[in-house]
Coordinates of C-alpha atoms in Angstrom, one line a residue:
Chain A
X276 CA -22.4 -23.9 45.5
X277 CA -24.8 -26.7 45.5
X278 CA -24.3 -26.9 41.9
X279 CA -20.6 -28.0 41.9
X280 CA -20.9 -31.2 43.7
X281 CA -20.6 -33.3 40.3
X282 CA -23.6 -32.1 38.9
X283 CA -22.2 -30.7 35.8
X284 CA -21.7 -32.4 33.2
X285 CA -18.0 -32.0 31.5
X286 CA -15.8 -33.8 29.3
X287 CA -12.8 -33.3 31.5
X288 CA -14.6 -33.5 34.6
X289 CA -15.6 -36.7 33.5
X290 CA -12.5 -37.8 32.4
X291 CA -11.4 -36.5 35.5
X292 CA -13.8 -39.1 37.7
X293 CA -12.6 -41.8 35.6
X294 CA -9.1 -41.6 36.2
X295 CA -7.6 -43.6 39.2
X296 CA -4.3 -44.3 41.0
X297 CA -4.5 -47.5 39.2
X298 CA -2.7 -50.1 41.6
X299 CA -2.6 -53.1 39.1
X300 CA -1.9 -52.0 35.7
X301 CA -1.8 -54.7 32.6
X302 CA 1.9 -55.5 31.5
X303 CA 0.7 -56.6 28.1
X304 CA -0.5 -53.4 27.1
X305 CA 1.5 -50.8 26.1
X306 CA 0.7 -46.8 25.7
X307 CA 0.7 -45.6 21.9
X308 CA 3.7 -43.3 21.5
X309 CA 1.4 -40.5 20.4
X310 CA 0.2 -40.5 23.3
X311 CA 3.1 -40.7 25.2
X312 CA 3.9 -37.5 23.1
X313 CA 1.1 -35.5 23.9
X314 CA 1.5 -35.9 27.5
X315 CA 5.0 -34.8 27.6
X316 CA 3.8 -31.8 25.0
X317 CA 1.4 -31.5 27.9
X318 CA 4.1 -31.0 30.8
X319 CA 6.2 -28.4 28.7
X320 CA 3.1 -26.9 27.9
X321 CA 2.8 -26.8 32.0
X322 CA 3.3 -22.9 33.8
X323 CA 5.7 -22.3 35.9
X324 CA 7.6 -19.3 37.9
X325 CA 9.2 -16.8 35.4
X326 CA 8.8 -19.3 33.0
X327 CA 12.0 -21.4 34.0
X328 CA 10.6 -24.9 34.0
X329 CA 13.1 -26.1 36.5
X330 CA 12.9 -29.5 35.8
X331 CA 13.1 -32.1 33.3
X332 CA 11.4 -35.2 32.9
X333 CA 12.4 -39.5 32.4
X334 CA 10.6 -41.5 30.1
X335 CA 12.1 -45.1 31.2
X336 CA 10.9 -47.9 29.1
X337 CA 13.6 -49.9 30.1
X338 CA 12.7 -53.3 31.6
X339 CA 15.6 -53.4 33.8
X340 CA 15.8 -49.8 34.6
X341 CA 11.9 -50.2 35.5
X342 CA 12.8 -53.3 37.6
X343 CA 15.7 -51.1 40.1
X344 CA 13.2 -48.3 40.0
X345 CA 10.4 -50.5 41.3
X346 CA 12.8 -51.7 44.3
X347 CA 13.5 -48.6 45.1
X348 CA 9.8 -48.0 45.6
X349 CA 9.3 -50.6 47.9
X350 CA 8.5 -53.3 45.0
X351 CA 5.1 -51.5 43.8
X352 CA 4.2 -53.4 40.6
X353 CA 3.2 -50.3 38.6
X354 CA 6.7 -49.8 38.0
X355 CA 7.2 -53.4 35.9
X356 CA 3.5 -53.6 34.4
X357 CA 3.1 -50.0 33.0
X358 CA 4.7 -49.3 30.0
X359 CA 6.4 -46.0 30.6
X360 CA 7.7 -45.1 33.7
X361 CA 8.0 -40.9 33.7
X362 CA 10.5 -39.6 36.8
X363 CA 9.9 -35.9 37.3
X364 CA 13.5 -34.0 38.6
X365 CA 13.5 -31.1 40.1
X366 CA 16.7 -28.8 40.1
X367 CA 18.6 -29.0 42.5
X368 CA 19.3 -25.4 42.9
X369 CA 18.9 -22.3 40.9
X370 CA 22.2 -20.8 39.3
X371 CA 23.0 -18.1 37.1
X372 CA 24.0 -20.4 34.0
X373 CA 20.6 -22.3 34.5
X374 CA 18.5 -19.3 34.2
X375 CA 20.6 -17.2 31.7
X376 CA 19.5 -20.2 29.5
X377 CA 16.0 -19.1 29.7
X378 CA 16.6 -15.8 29.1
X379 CA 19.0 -16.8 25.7
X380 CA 16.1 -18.9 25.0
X381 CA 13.6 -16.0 25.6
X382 CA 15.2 -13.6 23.3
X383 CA 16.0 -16.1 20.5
X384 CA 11.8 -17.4 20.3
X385 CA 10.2 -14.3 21.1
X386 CA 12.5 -11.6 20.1
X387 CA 12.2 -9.4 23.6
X388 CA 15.3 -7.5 24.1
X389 CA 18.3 -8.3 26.1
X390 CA 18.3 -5.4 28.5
X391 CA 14.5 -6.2 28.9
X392 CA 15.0 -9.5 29.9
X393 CA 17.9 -9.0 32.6
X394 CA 16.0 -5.7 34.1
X395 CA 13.6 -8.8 34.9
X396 CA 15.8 -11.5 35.7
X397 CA 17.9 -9.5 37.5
X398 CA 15.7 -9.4 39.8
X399 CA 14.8 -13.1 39.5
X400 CA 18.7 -13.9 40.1
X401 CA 18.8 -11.7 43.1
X402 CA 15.9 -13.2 45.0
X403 CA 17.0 -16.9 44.2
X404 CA 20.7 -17.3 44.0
X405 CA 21.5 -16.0 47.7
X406 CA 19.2 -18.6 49.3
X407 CA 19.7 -22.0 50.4
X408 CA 19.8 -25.0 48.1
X409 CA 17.0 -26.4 49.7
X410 CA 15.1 -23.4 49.4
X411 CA 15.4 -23.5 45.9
X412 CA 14.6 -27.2 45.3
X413 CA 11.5 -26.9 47.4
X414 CA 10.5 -24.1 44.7
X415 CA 11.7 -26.3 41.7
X416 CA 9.8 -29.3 42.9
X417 CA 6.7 -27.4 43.2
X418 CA 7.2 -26.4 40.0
X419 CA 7.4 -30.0 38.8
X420 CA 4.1 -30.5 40.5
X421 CA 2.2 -28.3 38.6
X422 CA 3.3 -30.0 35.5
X423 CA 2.7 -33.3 37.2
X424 CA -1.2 -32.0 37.7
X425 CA -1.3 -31.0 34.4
X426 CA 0.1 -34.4 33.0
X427 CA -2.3 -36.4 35.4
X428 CA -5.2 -34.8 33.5
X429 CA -3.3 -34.9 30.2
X430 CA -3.1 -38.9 30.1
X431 CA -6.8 -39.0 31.6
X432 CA -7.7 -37.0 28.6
X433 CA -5.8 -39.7 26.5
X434 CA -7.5 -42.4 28.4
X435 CA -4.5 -43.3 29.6
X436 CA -3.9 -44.6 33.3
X437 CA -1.4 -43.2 35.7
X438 CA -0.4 -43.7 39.2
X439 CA 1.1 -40.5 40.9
X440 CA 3.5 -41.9 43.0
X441 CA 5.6 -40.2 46.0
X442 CA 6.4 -44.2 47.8
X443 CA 9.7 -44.5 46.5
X444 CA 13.0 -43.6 47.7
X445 CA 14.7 -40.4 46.0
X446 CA 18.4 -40.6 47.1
X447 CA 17.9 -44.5 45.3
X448 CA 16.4 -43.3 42.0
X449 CA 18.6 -40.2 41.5
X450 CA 21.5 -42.8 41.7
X451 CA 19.8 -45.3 39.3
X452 CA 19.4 -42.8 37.0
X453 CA 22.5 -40.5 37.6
X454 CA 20.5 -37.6 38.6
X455 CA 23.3 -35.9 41.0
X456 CA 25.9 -35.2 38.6
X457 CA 22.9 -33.9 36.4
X458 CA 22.0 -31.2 39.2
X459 CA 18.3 -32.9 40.1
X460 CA 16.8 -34.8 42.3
X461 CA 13.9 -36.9 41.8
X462 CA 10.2 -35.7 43.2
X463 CA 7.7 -38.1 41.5
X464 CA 7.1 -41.0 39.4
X465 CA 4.5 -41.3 37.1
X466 CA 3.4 -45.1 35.9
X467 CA 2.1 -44.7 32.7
X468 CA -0.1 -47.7 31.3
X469 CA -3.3 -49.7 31.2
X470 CA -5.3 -50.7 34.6
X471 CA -5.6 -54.6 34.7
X472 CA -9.5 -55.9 34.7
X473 CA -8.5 -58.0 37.7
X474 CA -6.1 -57.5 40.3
X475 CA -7.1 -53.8 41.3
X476 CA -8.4 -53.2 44.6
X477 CA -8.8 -49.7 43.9
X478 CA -10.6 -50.4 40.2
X479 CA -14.1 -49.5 40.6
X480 CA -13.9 -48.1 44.5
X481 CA -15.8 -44.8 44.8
X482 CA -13.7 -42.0 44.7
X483 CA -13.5 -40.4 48.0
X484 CA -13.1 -36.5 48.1
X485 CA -14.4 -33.8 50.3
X486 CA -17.4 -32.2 50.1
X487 CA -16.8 -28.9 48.1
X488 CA -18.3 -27.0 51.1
X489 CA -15.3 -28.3 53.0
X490 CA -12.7 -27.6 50.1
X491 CA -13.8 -24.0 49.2
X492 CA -15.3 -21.1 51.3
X493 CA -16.7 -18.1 49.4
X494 CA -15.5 -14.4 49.8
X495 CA -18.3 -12.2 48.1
Chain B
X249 CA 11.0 -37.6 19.7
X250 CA 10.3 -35.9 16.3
X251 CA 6.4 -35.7 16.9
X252 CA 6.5 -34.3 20.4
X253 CA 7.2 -30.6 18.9
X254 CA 3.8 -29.5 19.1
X255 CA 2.9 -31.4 15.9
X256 CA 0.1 -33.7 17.1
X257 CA -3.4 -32.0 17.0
X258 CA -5.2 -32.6 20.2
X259 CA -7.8 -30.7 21.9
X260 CA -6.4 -30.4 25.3
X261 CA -2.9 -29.7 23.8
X262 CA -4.3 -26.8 22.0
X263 CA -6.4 -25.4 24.8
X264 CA -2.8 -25.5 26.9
X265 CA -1.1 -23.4 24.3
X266 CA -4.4 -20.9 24.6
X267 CA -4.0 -20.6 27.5
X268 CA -0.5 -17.9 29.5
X269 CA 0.1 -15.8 32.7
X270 CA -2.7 -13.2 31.3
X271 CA -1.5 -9.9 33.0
X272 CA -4.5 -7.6 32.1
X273 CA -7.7 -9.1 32.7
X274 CA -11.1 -7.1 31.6
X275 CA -12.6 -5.6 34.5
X276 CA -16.3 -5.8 32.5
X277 CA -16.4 -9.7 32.2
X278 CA -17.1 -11.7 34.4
X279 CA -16.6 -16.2 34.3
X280 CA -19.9 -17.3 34.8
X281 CA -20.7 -19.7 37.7
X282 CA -21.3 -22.8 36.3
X283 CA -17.4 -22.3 34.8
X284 CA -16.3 -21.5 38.4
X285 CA -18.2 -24.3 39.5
X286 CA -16.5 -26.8 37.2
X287 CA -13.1 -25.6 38.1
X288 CA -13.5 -26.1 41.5
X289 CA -14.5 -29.6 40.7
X290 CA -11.3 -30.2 38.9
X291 CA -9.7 -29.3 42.1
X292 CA -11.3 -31.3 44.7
X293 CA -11.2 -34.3 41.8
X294 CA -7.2 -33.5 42.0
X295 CA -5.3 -36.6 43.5
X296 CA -3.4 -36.1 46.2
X297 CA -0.9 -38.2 48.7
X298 CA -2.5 -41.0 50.3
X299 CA -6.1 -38.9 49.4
X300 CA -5.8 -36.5 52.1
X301 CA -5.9 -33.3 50.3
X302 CA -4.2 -31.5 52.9
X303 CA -5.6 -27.8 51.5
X304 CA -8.9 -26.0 50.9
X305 CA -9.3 -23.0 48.3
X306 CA -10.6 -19.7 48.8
X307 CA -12.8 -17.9 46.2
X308 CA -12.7 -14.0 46.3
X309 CA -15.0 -12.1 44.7
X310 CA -15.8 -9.7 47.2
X311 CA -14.0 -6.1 46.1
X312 CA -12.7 -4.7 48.8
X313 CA -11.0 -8.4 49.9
X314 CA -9.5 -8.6 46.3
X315 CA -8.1 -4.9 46.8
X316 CA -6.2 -6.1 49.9
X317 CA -5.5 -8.9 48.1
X318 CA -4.0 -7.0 45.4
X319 CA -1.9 -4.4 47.5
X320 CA -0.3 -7.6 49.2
X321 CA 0.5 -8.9 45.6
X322 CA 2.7 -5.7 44.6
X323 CA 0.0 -4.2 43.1
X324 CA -0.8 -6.3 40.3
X325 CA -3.8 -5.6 38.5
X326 CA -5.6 -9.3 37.9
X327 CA -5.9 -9.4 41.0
X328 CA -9.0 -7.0 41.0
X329 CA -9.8 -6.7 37.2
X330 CA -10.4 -10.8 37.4
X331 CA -14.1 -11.6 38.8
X332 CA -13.3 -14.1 41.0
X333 CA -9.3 -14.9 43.1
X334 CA -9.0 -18.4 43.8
X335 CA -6.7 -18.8 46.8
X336 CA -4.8 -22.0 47.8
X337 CA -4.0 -22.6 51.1
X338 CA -2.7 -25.8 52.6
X339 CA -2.7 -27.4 55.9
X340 CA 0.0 -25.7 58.3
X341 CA 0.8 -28.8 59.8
X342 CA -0.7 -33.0 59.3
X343 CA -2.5 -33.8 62.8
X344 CA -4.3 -36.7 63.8
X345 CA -7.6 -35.0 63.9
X346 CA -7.4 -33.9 60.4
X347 CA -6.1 -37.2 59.2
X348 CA -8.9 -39.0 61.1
X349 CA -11.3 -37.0 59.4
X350 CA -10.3 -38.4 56.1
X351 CA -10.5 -42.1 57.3
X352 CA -14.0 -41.5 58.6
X353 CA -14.7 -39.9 55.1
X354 CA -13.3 -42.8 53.2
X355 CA -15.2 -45.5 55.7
X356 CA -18.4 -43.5 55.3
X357 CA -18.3 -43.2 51.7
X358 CA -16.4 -46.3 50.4
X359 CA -17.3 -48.7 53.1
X360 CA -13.7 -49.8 53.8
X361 CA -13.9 -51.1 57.0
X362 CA -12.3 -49.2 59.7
X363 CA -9.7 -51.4 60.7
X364 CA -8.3 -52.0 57.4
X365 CA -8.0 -48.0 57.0
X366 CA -6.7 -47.5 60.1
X367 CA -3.6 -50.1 59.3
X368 CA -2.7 -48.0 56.3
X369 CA -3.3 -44.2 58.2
X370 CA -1.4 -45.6 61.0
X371 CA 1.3 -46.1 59.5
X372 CA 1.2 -42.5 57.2
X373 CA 0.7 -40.9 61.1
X374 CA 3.9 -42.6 62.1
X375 CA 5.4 -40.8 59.0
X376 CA 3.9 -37.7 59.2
X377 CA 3.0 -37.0 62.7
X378 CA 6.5 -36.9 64.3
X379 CA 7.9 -34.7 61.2
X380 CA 8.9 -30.8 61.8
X381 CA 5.8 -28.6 60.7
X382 CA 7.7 -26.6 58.0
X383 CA 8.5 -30.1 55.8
X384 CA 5.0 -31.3 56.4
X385 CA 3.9 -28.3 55.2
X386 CA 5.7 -27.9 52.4
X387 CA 4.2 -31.7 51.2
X388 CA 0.9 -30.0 51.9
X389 CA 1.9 -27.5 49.4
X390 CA 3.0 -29.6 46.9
X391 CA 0.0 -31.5 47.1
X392 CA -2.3 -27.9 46.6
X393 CA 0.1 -27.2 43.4
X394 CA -1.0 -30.6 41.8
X395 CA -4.3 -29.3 42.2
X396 CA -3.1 -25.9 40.9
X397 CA -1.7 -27.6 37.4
X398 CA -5.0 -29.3 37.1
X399 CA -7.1 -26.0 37.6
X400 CA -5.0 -24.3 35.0
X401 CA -5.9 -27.2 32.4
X402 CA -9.0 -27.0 33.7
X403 CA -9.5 -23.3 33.3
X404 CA -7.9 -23.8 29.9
X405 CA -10.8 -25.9 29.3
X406 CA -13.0 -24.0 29.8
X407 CA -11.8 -20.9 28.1
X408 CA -11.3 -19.2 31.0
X409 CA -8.1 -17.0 31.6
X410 CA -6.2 -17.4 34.9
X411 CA -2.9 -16.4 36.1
X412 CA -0.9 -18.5 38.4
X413 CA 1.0 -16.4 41.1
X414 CA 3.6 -16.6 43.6
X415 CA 4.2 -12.7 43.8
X416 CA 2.5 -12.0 47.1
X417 CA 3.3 -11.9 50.7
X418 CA 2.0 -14.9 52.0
X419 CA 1.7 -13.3 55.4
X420 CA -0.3 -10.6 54.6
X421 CA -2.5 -12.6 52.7
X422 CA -3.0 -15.3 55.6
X423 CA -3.8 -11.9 57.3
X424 CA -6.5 -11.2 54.9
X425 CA -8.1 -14.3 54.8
X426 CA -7.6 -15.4 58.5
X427 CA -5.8 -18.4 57.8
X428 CA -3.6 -19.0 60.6
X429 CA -6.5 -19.7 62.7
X430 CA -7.7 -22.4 60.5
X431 CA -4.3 -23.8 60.4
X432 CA -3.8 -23.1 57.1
X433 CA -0.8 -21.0 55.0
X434 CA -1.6 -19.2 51.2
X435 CA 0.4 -20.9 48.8
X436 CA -0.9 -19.1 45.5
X437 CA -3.4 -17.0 44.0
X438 CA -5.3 -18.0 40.9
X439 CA -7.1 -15.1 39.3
X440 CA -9.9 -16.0 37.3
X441 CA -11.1 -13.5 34.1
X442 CA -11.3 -13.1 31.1
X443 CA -8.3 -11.3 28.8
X444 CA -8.4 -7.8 27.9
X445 CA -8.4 -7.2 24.3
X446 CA -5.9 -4.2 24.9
X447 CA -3.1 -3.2 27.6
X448 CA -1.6 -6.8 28.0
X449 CA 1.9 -6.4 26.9
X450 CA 2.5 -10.5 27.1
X451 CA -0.9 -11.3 25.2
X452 CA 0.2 -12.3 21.8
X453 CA 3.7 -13.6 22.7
X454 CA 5.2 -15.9 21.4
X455 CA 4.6 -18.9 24.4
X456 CA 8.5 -19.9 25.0
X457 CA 9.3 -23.4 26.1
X458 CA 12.3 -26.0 26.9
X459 CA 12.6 -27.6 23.3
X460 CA 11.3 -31.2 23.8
X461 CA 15.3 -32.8 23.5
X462 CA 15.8 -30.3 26.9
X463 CA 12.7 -31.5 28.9
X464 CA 12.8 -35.3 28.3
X465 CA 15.6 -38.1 28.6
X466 CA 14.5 -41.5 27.0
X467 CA 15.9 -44.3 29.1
X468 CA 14.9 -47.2 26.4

């Protein structure tokens, strides 16, 4: 493996090394909404279990919104200086309405039959619905996660900084932003902006990881 | 929203629509290593809370270990017609060995000095340490399926096919692999290949998606 330590060069991987959880972003810069768009093509674009994308996302552009949501995460400035604020909700549970809209949806874009479908999600419904809410949300919220990883590398692709953050105070945000009587709950915030030239601790740090023979172990 | 429904061209945007769940994978083609390699990258570049990247990855390519793999996955066939089964596994539990190991990392590679590191770990111990093992791991998980989304965009990237899945017995596979001895717990299986031309009854398919009004609430 001693080619995979960085060696290669990549676009992605290197847009990969330049990204940052950027701790001072610059409030007078604001993201293009294209690319604001293509990120959040990005997270629907994003796989997840059966294909039920249990969760929806918050774009918050709101200055005052921005301003509770950044006390409810212990005053981190990223909240106020980016320009878009994205809030990642996970369901709160699975129920049978919630995924007999994928299946409606299924049919109507890609035609598969009706009886198809529910000899699948059947299935689905029987594995999920019986177990605990919390259960369930665990499984949504890593569901969000994967689109969260996916957005991360979206908006480096864009060139666009983002700070994935998990310092904040979920029971606080879900009520600024009237989450419970949605059925979700909040699991991440995503900052979206500009890093500031000054004011960054973190800007221009070496990025610290482990050494891949420490993340990986081969099986041939 | 208008121009969020898949209207903006973009590389990455239509790599991400390349890419789905491939359920038959060509047994004759193999990803070459430098693709592997890169991927892999993209995973240990994958942020994570507080940098700890509480999970390592296991790459199968040995046949008779992707068999068992593949009989503790309900038989599904990528998991031995890919080349290579990436495995993610993440920490059982946070300890302070394993979180000391990431402060010496960051003081040995970044220079921070030891003290200011260990008033920010201190504090994450006095989080984490005291927690119940089953919610620390499942933060350790989350953290390993941020990594997940960016593997599948990097994958994507690279052309490569992969299927994310969470149809296995974890158990069994933590059998397989030895896990539990290293502390560590499978979370999913990434499959790594290359589509088969015939026999894959989802290649082709229309890929279904929330519409973009579903997935995002502007808060403006």
């Amino acid at each position: 493996m001693a080619k995979a330590h960085g060696k290669t060069p990549n676009m992605l991987i290197d847009k990969l090394n330049w990204r940052y959880a950027t701790k001072k972003m610059d409030p007078a810069k604001s993201v293009p909404q294209d690319k604001v768009e293509r990120i959040l093509e990005a997270i629907n674009l994003a796989p997840t279990s059966s294909g039920v994308q249990p969760f929806e996302v918050f774009v918050v552009t709101n200055p005052e919104v921005k301003a509770k949501l950044r006390e409810a995460s212990y005053g981190q400035a990223q909240l106020t200086d980016s320009s878009h604020v994205i809030v990642f909700a996970a369901w709160d549970n699975y129920t049978v309405e919630r995924i007999d809209a994928v299946i409606a949806r299924t049919h109507a874009e890609r035609g598969t039959p009706l009886e198809t479908l529910n000899a699948y999600y059947d299935g689905l419904k029987a594995m999920l619905l019986p177990r605990d809410a919390e259960v369930n949300f665990g499984h949504a919220a890593r569901q969000a996660y994967i689109a969260l990883g996916v957005a991360l590398t979206a908006a480096a692709f864009e060139e666009v900084d983002a700070t994935p953050m998990e310092g904040f105070d979920p029971a606080k945000v879900d009520e600024i932003l009237g989450l419970q009587a949605l059925g979700l709950r909040s699991v991440t915030l995503m900052p979206l902006g500009y890093r500031a030239a000054e004011g960054d601790w973190l800007l221009g740090a070496k990025k610290v990881r482990k050494p891949m023979s420490e993340l990986v172990t081969e099986i041939a």
